[in-house]
Amino acid sequence: MLRWILGGRDAQSSVEKRQVLCIGEEQPKNWFTELQVLKGHFDIVRFLVQIDDFRCASAGDDGLVLVWNVETGERLQELRGHSQQITAIAALACSDGLLRRPLLITASSDRSLSLWDPDSGNRVQTVSDLQSSVKCLLVLERLGVWVSGGEEVCVWSRDFRLQSHRQNHSDTGVTALIELPKNCLAAAADKEIAIYRLTAADSTVALAELRRLSDHQDQIRALISVNDGLFASGSHAGELILWDAVEWNVLAYEHILWEEPCSQAEIRMGSPKPSEMSVQHLSSNGRLVLAAVGSGLYVYSVLTRTVVAYRKVAHDSNVLHTVLLSDSELMSCSEDGSVRMWELQDLPLQAEPASAGFFGMWNFGRSSKPAGPPSKKNPELLNLKTLELTGDLIGHSGPVQMFVGLQENGLLTCSADHQLILWKNGERQSRQRSLALFRKLEQNGGL
């Protein structure tokens, strides 16, 4: 078990003396130099889901689901039917003969579930008068079913027939669902994670609870699949747990605490606000786990089980969503209205001796040992990197709830300001406009 005591440090101290790292207008690694504002919602936009390579759907507190062309920014469909806010949305692939067409599942506070055809804008199926509102959705393509979580965990067929359900007895209900190997799934409910197994029997799928994992000390805020053998969870108290996805046992436990030192020999226990150490979001690329903790970012290696990099203050306010683009690039968005691009870089060599004082403040749960000779380097220090800000996307006037990467079409963000912004590669857009103009002149005989 590992414990992080983050406080006084020598390495990167100049960064932490400033509240938030700033970047000037010159951002050579930021290719999002054009933006297009998409309007149509009338309340907070909380969810984005990619339908295919050129379409994306947005949903939020106004109960609307809007379908967008991410190449042009055109609004293609407006899906109306829910009377209250959308609480979850997921894409579902449906086979129609030899063709596979995408559908959308939505859940709402009006205690209903709906199935939509984004091509026509029609509502195909609906289930109303549920026991409670659904908080999360999980599509299990391989089994041909999907799962809803709330006060109950329910398994549904593609045609919206209830297959099986299990009552959850926590106060908060199920807030997150992920798929596990061997036809299992994990459901986060308050401080526990319930493990279920799905078993096909005749024309139905049965759901059985196998185990409850109770290692968290506070409410679980994030639950993700890391790779085929691992999953991770994060809590309101700053706990990060790495789990074996097959045996369901704890592989690593991190408790992120922020404390300030009184002196080199004494540490005064601080009293951080709950939001400052709450794990708001987790993302992974299979090798690294990126945790949004309060307004900070923490990168953890699942291979070495060590902290790779962190920045205690990455935004002005809580970080709400993150993504690892690669082993060296990542993005985050925050309540402060910004979307930030980061790069993992090696610490300068001259910073290594100064960092030893900082790592003296970290207790990794090992027995105390005499300090080694000055020439002996700390192996954990050699693995530590720094998070450098490479881009700052400022366009929203309210908290940015989440974003989705659209490959060549850029980035789509949604916010509490009721708007979406389509961020585009300026150089690519310029080339496309020049090419379109050249073709038009060629067709008109202008060349």
XYZ file of C-alpha atoms in Angstrom:
447
model
C 0.000 0.000 0.000
C 1.245 3.427 -0.914
C 0.471 6.725 0.706
C 1.160 10.105 -0.875
C 1.873 12.998 1.485
C 1.946 15.971 -0.833
C 3.169 19.182 0.630
C 6.438 21.066 0.855
C 8.758 20.136 -1.940
C 11.894 21.428 -3.493
C 11.448 20.130 -7.032
C 9.065 22.250 -9.109
C 8.587 24.598 -6.149
C 8.554 27.600 -8.453
C 5.525 26.152 -10.199
C 3.595 25.569 -6.991
C 4.297 29.065 -5.687
C 2.005 30.281 -8.435
C -1.587 29.184 -8.018
C -2.053 27.991 -11.586
C 0.425 27.583 -14.412
C -0.245 30.014 -17.266
C 0.735 29.917 -20.902
C 1.057 32.784 -23.366
C -0.574 33.235 -26.741
C 2.284 31.440 -28.470
C 1.349 27.760 -28.201
C 3.237 25.916 -30.974
C 2.024 22.470 -29.817
C -1.629 23.556 -29.714
C -3.137 22.817 -33.123
C -6.698 23.789 -32.103
C -6.504 27.325 -33.510
C -10.051 27.562 -34.913
C -13.345 27.092 -33.116
C -17.010 26.854 -34.015
C -19.733 27.440 -31.415
C -22.688 25.037 -31.633
C -25.965 26.279 -30.145
C -29.236 24.478 -29.553
C -29.379 23.509 -25.878
C -31.163 25.576 -23.237
C -29.482 24.238 -20.101
C -26.266 22.559 -18.939
C -24.832 20.147 -21.524
C -23.339 17.229 -19.578
C -22.853 14.374 -22.056
C -21.249 13.755 -25.409
C -21.213 10.431 -27.238
C -19.706 9.729 -30.637
C -22.103 7.938 -32.988
C -19.733 7.373 -35.904
C -16.839 9.101 -37.664
C -18.863 12.176 -38.609
C -21.656 12.392 -36.013
C -21.819 13.099 -32.291
C -24.754 13.436 -29.882
C -25.044 15.854 -26.954
C -27.441 15.730 -24.012
C -28.026 17.572 -20.756
C -30.378 19.131 -18.267
C -32.874 20.422 -20.859
C -33.899 16.831 -21.697
C -32.852 17.251 -25.339
C -30.554 15.040 -27.375
C -29.010 16.842 -30.339
C -27.173 15.083 -33.157
C -24.356 17.029 -34.846
C -22.249 16.726 -37.962
C -18.756 17.146 -36.519
C -17.256 18.053 -39.897
C -19.525 21.047 -40.558
C -21.075 21.760 -37.150
C -24.555 21.323 -38.621
C -27.322 20.176 -36.287
C -28.794 17.071 -37.918
C -31.486 15.911 -35.472
C -33.262 17.069 -32.339
C -34.514 14.169 -30.218
C -37.383 15.251 -27.972
C -39.288 13.031 -25.581
C -37.846 13.308 -22.073
C -39.558 15.726 -19.687
C -36.575 16.101 -17.336
C -32.783 16.122 -17.504
C -30.804 13.384 -19.213
C -28.842 11.331 -16.667
C -27.002 8.915 -18.987
C -26.521 8.234 -22.692
C -24.850 5.425 -24.659
C -24.471 4.304 -28.265
C -25.819 0.896 -29.266
C -24.997 -0.880 -32.526
C -27.965 -2.696 -34.040
C -27.742 -5.263 -36.834
C -30.288 -4.850 -39.620
C -29.602 -7.746 -41.952
C -26.080 -7.255 -43.280
C -25.998 -3.636 -42.151
C -25.140 -2.327 -38.695
C -26.761 0.939 -37.776
C -26.103 2.981 -34.637
C -28.819 3.713 -32.100
C -28.828 5.811 -28.921
C -30.034 4.837 -25.444
C -30.944 7.651 -23.041
C -31.965 7.696 -19.387
C -33.684 10.578 -17.673
C -34.750 11.882 -14.268
C -38.332 11.382 -15.490
C -37.697 7.677 -14.697
C -37.750 6.547 -18.287
C -35.420 4.914 -20.808
C -35.581 5.594 -24.542
C -34.080 4.097 -27.690
C -33.513 6.535 -30.567
C -32.686 6.291 -34.244
C -30.249 9.171 -34.905
C -30.779 8.811 -38.664
C -34.495 9.628 -38.573
C -34.732 11.261 -35.153
C -37.515 8.867 -34.125
C -37.906 7.261 -30.716
C -37.932 3.530 -31.391
C -38.620 2.181 -27.895
C -39.359 3.594 -24.467
C -39.728 2.234 -20.947
C -41.400 4.501 -18.418
C -42.483 4.416 -14.766
C -39.225 2.884 -13.561
C -38.714 2.476 -9.821
C -36.092 5.247 -9.894
C -34.067 7.226 -12.405
C -31.139 5.493 -14.092
C -27.706 6.981 -13.372
C -25.462 4.976 -15.714
C -25.574 2.738 -18.778
C -23.281 -0.010 -20.059
C -23.539 -1.715 -23.468
C -22.219 -5.296 -23.644
C -21.870 -5.816 -27.386
C -20.500 -9.337 -27.131
C -23.500 -10.574 -25.124
C -26.032 -8.571 -27.097
C -27.434 -6.848 -24.000
C -27.116 -3.559 -22.149
C -27.227 -2.738 -18.442
C -28.735 0.157 -16.494
C -27.731 1.203 -12.985
C -29.611 3.106 -10.296
C -31.456 1.720 -7.322
C -31.489 -1.487 -9.369
C -29.046 -3.131 -11.741
C -31.106 -4.230 -14.764
C -30.117 -6.259 -17.821
C -32.000 -5.440 -21.035
C -32.103 -7.013 -24.481
C -31.525 -4.895 -27.573
C -35.287 -4.630 -28.084
C -35.773 -3.213 -24.554
C -37.041 -6.370 -22.890
C -36.020 -6.726 -19.237
C -33.911 -9.859 -18.797
C -33.074 -9.736 -15.088
C -32.510 -7.281 -12.260
C -30.940 -7.024 -8.823
C -31.854 -4.568 -6.099
C -29.068 -2.365 -4.749
C -29.308 -1.441 -1.085
C -27.014 1.599 -0.933
C -28.314 5.116 -0.358
C -26.745 6.500 -3.532
C -27.574 3.616 -5.853
C -25.287 2.422 -8.627
C -23.360 5.354 -10.128
C -20.914 3.593 -12.495
C -20.702 0.326 -14.447
C -17.804 -1.350 -16.275
C -17.375 -4.653 -18.103
C -15.020 -7.304 -16.673
C -13.670 -10.575 -18.122
C -15.602 -13.855 -17.994
C -19.035 -12.258 -18.526
C -18.745 -10.203 -15.345
C -19.354 -6.545 -14.591
C -18.522 -4.187 -11.720
C -20.991 -1.692 -10.261
C -19.968 1.168 -7.973
C -22.481 1.978 -5.242
C -21.527 4.337 -2.406
C -18.303 2.909 -0.834
C -18.600 -0.560 -2.378
C -18.075 -2.261 -5.716
C -20.437 -5.129 -6.490
C -19.265 -7.867 -8.860
C -21.962 -9.532 -10.986
C -21.880 -12.394 -13.469
C -24.184 -12.658 -16.478
C -25.273 -16.124 -17.566
C -27.206 -16.868 -20.741
C -30.091 -19.310 -20.194
C -32.435 -20.123 -23.070
C -33.567 -16.748 -24.411
C -32.781 -14.730 -21.283
C -29.674 -13.515 -19.458
C -29.516 -14.021 -15.690
C -27.646 -11.717 -13.322
C -26.030 -13.025 -10.129
C -24.055 -11.095 -7.513
C -20.728 -12.746 -6.686
C -18.894 -10.431 -4.324
C -18.809 -7.012 -2.641
C -15.512 -5.118 -2.518
C -15.442 -2.832 0.529
C -11.897 -1.450 0.554
C -12.855 2.208 -0.026
C -13.418 4.438 2.981
C -15.578 6.998 1.179
C -17.994 7.273 -1.731
C -16.637 5.999 -5.053
C -16.590 8.779 -7.643
C -14.886 7.048 -10.595
C -14.674 3.499 -11.943
C -12.831 2.536 -15.146
C -11.462 -0.482 -16.982
C -7.677 -0.172 -17.404
C -6.988 -3.233 -19.567
C -8.104 -6.877 -19.843
C -6.621 -7.718 -16.448
C -7.036 -4.517 -14.414
C -9.605 -1.944 -13.376
C -9.354 1.123 -11.145
C -11.575 3.117 -8.811
C -11.280 6.476 -7.083
C -13.123 7.897 -4.074
C -14.234 11.206 -2.610
C -11.491 10.909 0.028
C -8.671 10.748 -2.521
C -8.278 6.969 -2.619
C -7.089 5.332 -5.828
C -7.303 1.520 -5.946
C -5.990 -0.742 -8.693
C -7.855 -4.074 -8.888
C -7.295 -7.459 -10.493
C -10.143 -7.778 -13.015
C -10.329 -11.585 -12.713
C -9.672 -12.294 -9.029
C -11.075 -8.917 -7.830
C -8.356 -8.350 -5.231
C -6.458 -5.119 -4.499
C -3.175 -4.787 -6.380
C -2.279 -1.248 -5.297
C -3.782 1.314 -2.942
C -2.973 5.022 -3.093
C -4.268 7.617 -0.662
C -3.706 11.129 -1.950
C -3.352 13.523 0.984
C -2.203 17.120 0.897
C -0.350 18.231 3.999
C 2.004 21.062 4.825
C 5.305 20.503 6.668
C 6.168 22.441 9.821
C 9.840 21.560 9.532
C 12.038 18.902 8.062
C 11.467 16.688 11.094
C 7.757 17.336 11.617
C 4.658 17.280 9.442
C 1.511 19.105 10.477
C -1.636 17.343 9.373
C -3.564 19.703 7.113
C -7.314 19.900 6.668
C -7.910 20.143 2.927
C -11.389 20.759 1.619
C -13.108 17.536 0.486
C -13.175 18.754 -3.119
C -9.402 19.304 -3.073
C -8.618 15.608 -2.743
C -11.712 14.001 -4.289
C -11.032 11.812 -7.317
C -13.443 13.378 -9.814
C -12.495 11.372 -12.897
C -10.224 8.563 -14.065
C -8.967 7.653 -17.541
C -6.458 5.135 -18.836
C -4.674 3.939 -21.961
C -3.923 0.504 -20.519
C -0.460 1.425 -19.224
C -1.095 4.662 -17.332
C -3.947 5.849 -15.148
C -4.730 9.580 -15.133
C -6.590 10.807 -12.049
C -8.334 14.152 -11.701
C -8.004 14.962 -7.999
C -9.549 18.271 -7.001
C -7.932 20.841 -9.292
C -4.878 18.634 -9.835
C -3.721 15.825 -12.116
C -1.873 12.617 -11.167
C -0.361 10.098 -13.566
C 0.193 6.582 -12.231
C 1.987 3.709 -13.999
C 0.238 0.346 -13.705
C 3.423 -1.381 -14.860
C 5.779 -0.035 -12.189
C 3.027 0.784 -9.628
C 4.576 4.210 -9.113
C 3.643 7.851 -9.594
C 4.937 9.023 -12.955
C 4.003 12.708 -12.696
C 1.586 15.037 -10.990
C 0.569 18.671 -10.785
C -1.265 19.624 -7.637
C -2.816 22.746 -9.203
C -3.522 22.147 -12.880
C -6.672 24.294 -13.115
C -8.313 27.095 -11.151
C -11.168 24.776 -10.114
C -12.028 21.089 -9.976
C -11.022 18.971 -12.961
C -14.111 17.240 -14.369
C -12.834 15.139 -17.273
C -9.513 13.792 -18.549
C -8.106 11.688 -21.362
C -4.715 10.153 -22.116
C -3.940 10.775 -25.780
C -0.694 8.776 -25.585
C 1.997 7.872 -23.047
C 3.227 11.473 -23.188
C 0.165 13.609 -24.048
C -3.038 14.202 -22.122
C -5.940 16.645 -21.830
C -8.170 17.902 -19.028
C -11.162 20.200 -18.589
C -12.399 21.993 -15.524
C -15.047 23.977 -13.724
C -12.941 27.041 -14.554
C -14.151 26.832 -18.168
C -10.842 25.803 -19.723
C -9.568 22.789 -21.629
C -5.845 22.183 -21.213
C -3.269 20.169 -23.127
C -0.350 18.631 -21.230
C 2.867 16.841 -22.077
C 4.855 14.452 -19.900
C 8.506 15.550 -19.952
C 11.600 14.346 -18.144
C 12.681 16.450 -15.188
C 15.836 18.495 -15.864
C 18.960 16.756 -14.601
C 19.895 19.695 -12.407
C 16.589 19.345 -10.583
C 17.316 15.836 -9.331
C 19.364 16.734 -6.216
C 16.724 19.282 -5.183
C 13.948 16.725 -5.602
C 15.367 14.462 -2.909
C 14.048 16.801 -0.233
C 10.581 16.546 -1.737
C 10.611 12.782 -1.836
C 11.629 12.773 1.784
C 8.088 14.035 2.401
C 6.532 10.978 0.733
C 5.860 7.930 2.887
C 5.546 4.811 0.757
C 4.711 2.543 3.671
C 8.262 1.189 3.967
C 10.296 0.803 7.089
C 12.676 3.653 7.877
C 16.212 3.106 6.627
C 19.364 5.146 6.989
C 20.012 7.515 4.131
C 22.368 6.115 1.522
C 25.534 7.786 0.314
C 25.011 11.095 -1.522
C 26.081 9.603 -4.840
C 23.325 6.956 -4.787
C 20.283 8.074 -6.784
C 16.701 7.358 -5.825
C 15.254 5.027 -8.512
C 11.766 6.546 -8.060
C 13.227 9.982 -8.684
C 14.658 8.846 -12.005
C 11.177 7.766 -13.129
C 9.419 11.002 -12.156
C 8.397 13.324 -14.949
C 6.843 16.756 -15.038
C 3.512 17.803 -16.537
C 4.117 20.747 -18.835
C 1.240 22.864 -20.137
C 1.308 22.963 -23.954
C -2.126 24.355 -24.802
C -4.991 26.268 -23.201
C -8.357 26.297 -24.970
C -10.444 29.222 -23.713
C -13.913 29.603 -25.216
C -16.557 28.528 -22.720
C -18.035 30.875 -20.108
C -19.044 28.059 -17.752
C -17.666 24.776 -16.403
C -16.595 22.382 -19.172
C -18.313 19.098 -18.385
C -16.504 16.785 -20.812
C -14.983 16.476 -24.279
C -14.504 13.886 -27.026
C -11.655 13.614 -29.503
C -12.752 13.488 -33.138
C -9.428 12.574 -34.762
C -9.060 14.670 -37.932
C -12.203 16.653 -37.119
C -10.684 18.021 -33.910
C -12.252 18.167 -30.456
C -15.802 18.690 -29.185
C -16.476 20.187 -25.738
C -19.714 20.787 -23.818
C -20.348 23.171 -20.958
C -22.702 24.601 -18.366
C -22.969 27.685 -20.615
C -25.461 25.635 -22.738
C -23.049 25.528 -25.674
C -20.760 23.135 -27.478
C -17.519 24.173 -29.122
C -15.971 22.351 -32.052
C -12.214 22.954 -31.890
C -10.458 22.469 -35.207
C -6.929 22.155 -36.555
C -6.389 25.603 -38.066
C -3.737 24.512 -40.549
C -5.854 21.629 -41.809
C -8.904 23.896 -42.173
C -6.846 26.426 -44.114
C -5.579 23.752 -46.510
C -9.102 22.452 -47.058
C -10.422 25.942 -47.818
C -7.584 26.574 -50.273
C -8.205 23.238 -51.978
C -11.946 23.920 -52.202
C -11.286 27.352 -53.718
C -8.824 25.878 -56.225
C -11.381 23.276 -57.315
C -14.118 25.870 -57.648
C -11.935 28.114 -59.804
C -10.932 25.114 -61.899
C -14.582 24.140 -62.449
C -15.502 27.717 -63.410
C -12.616 27.961 -65.830
C -10.783 30.483 -63.703
C -7.495 28.613 -63.955
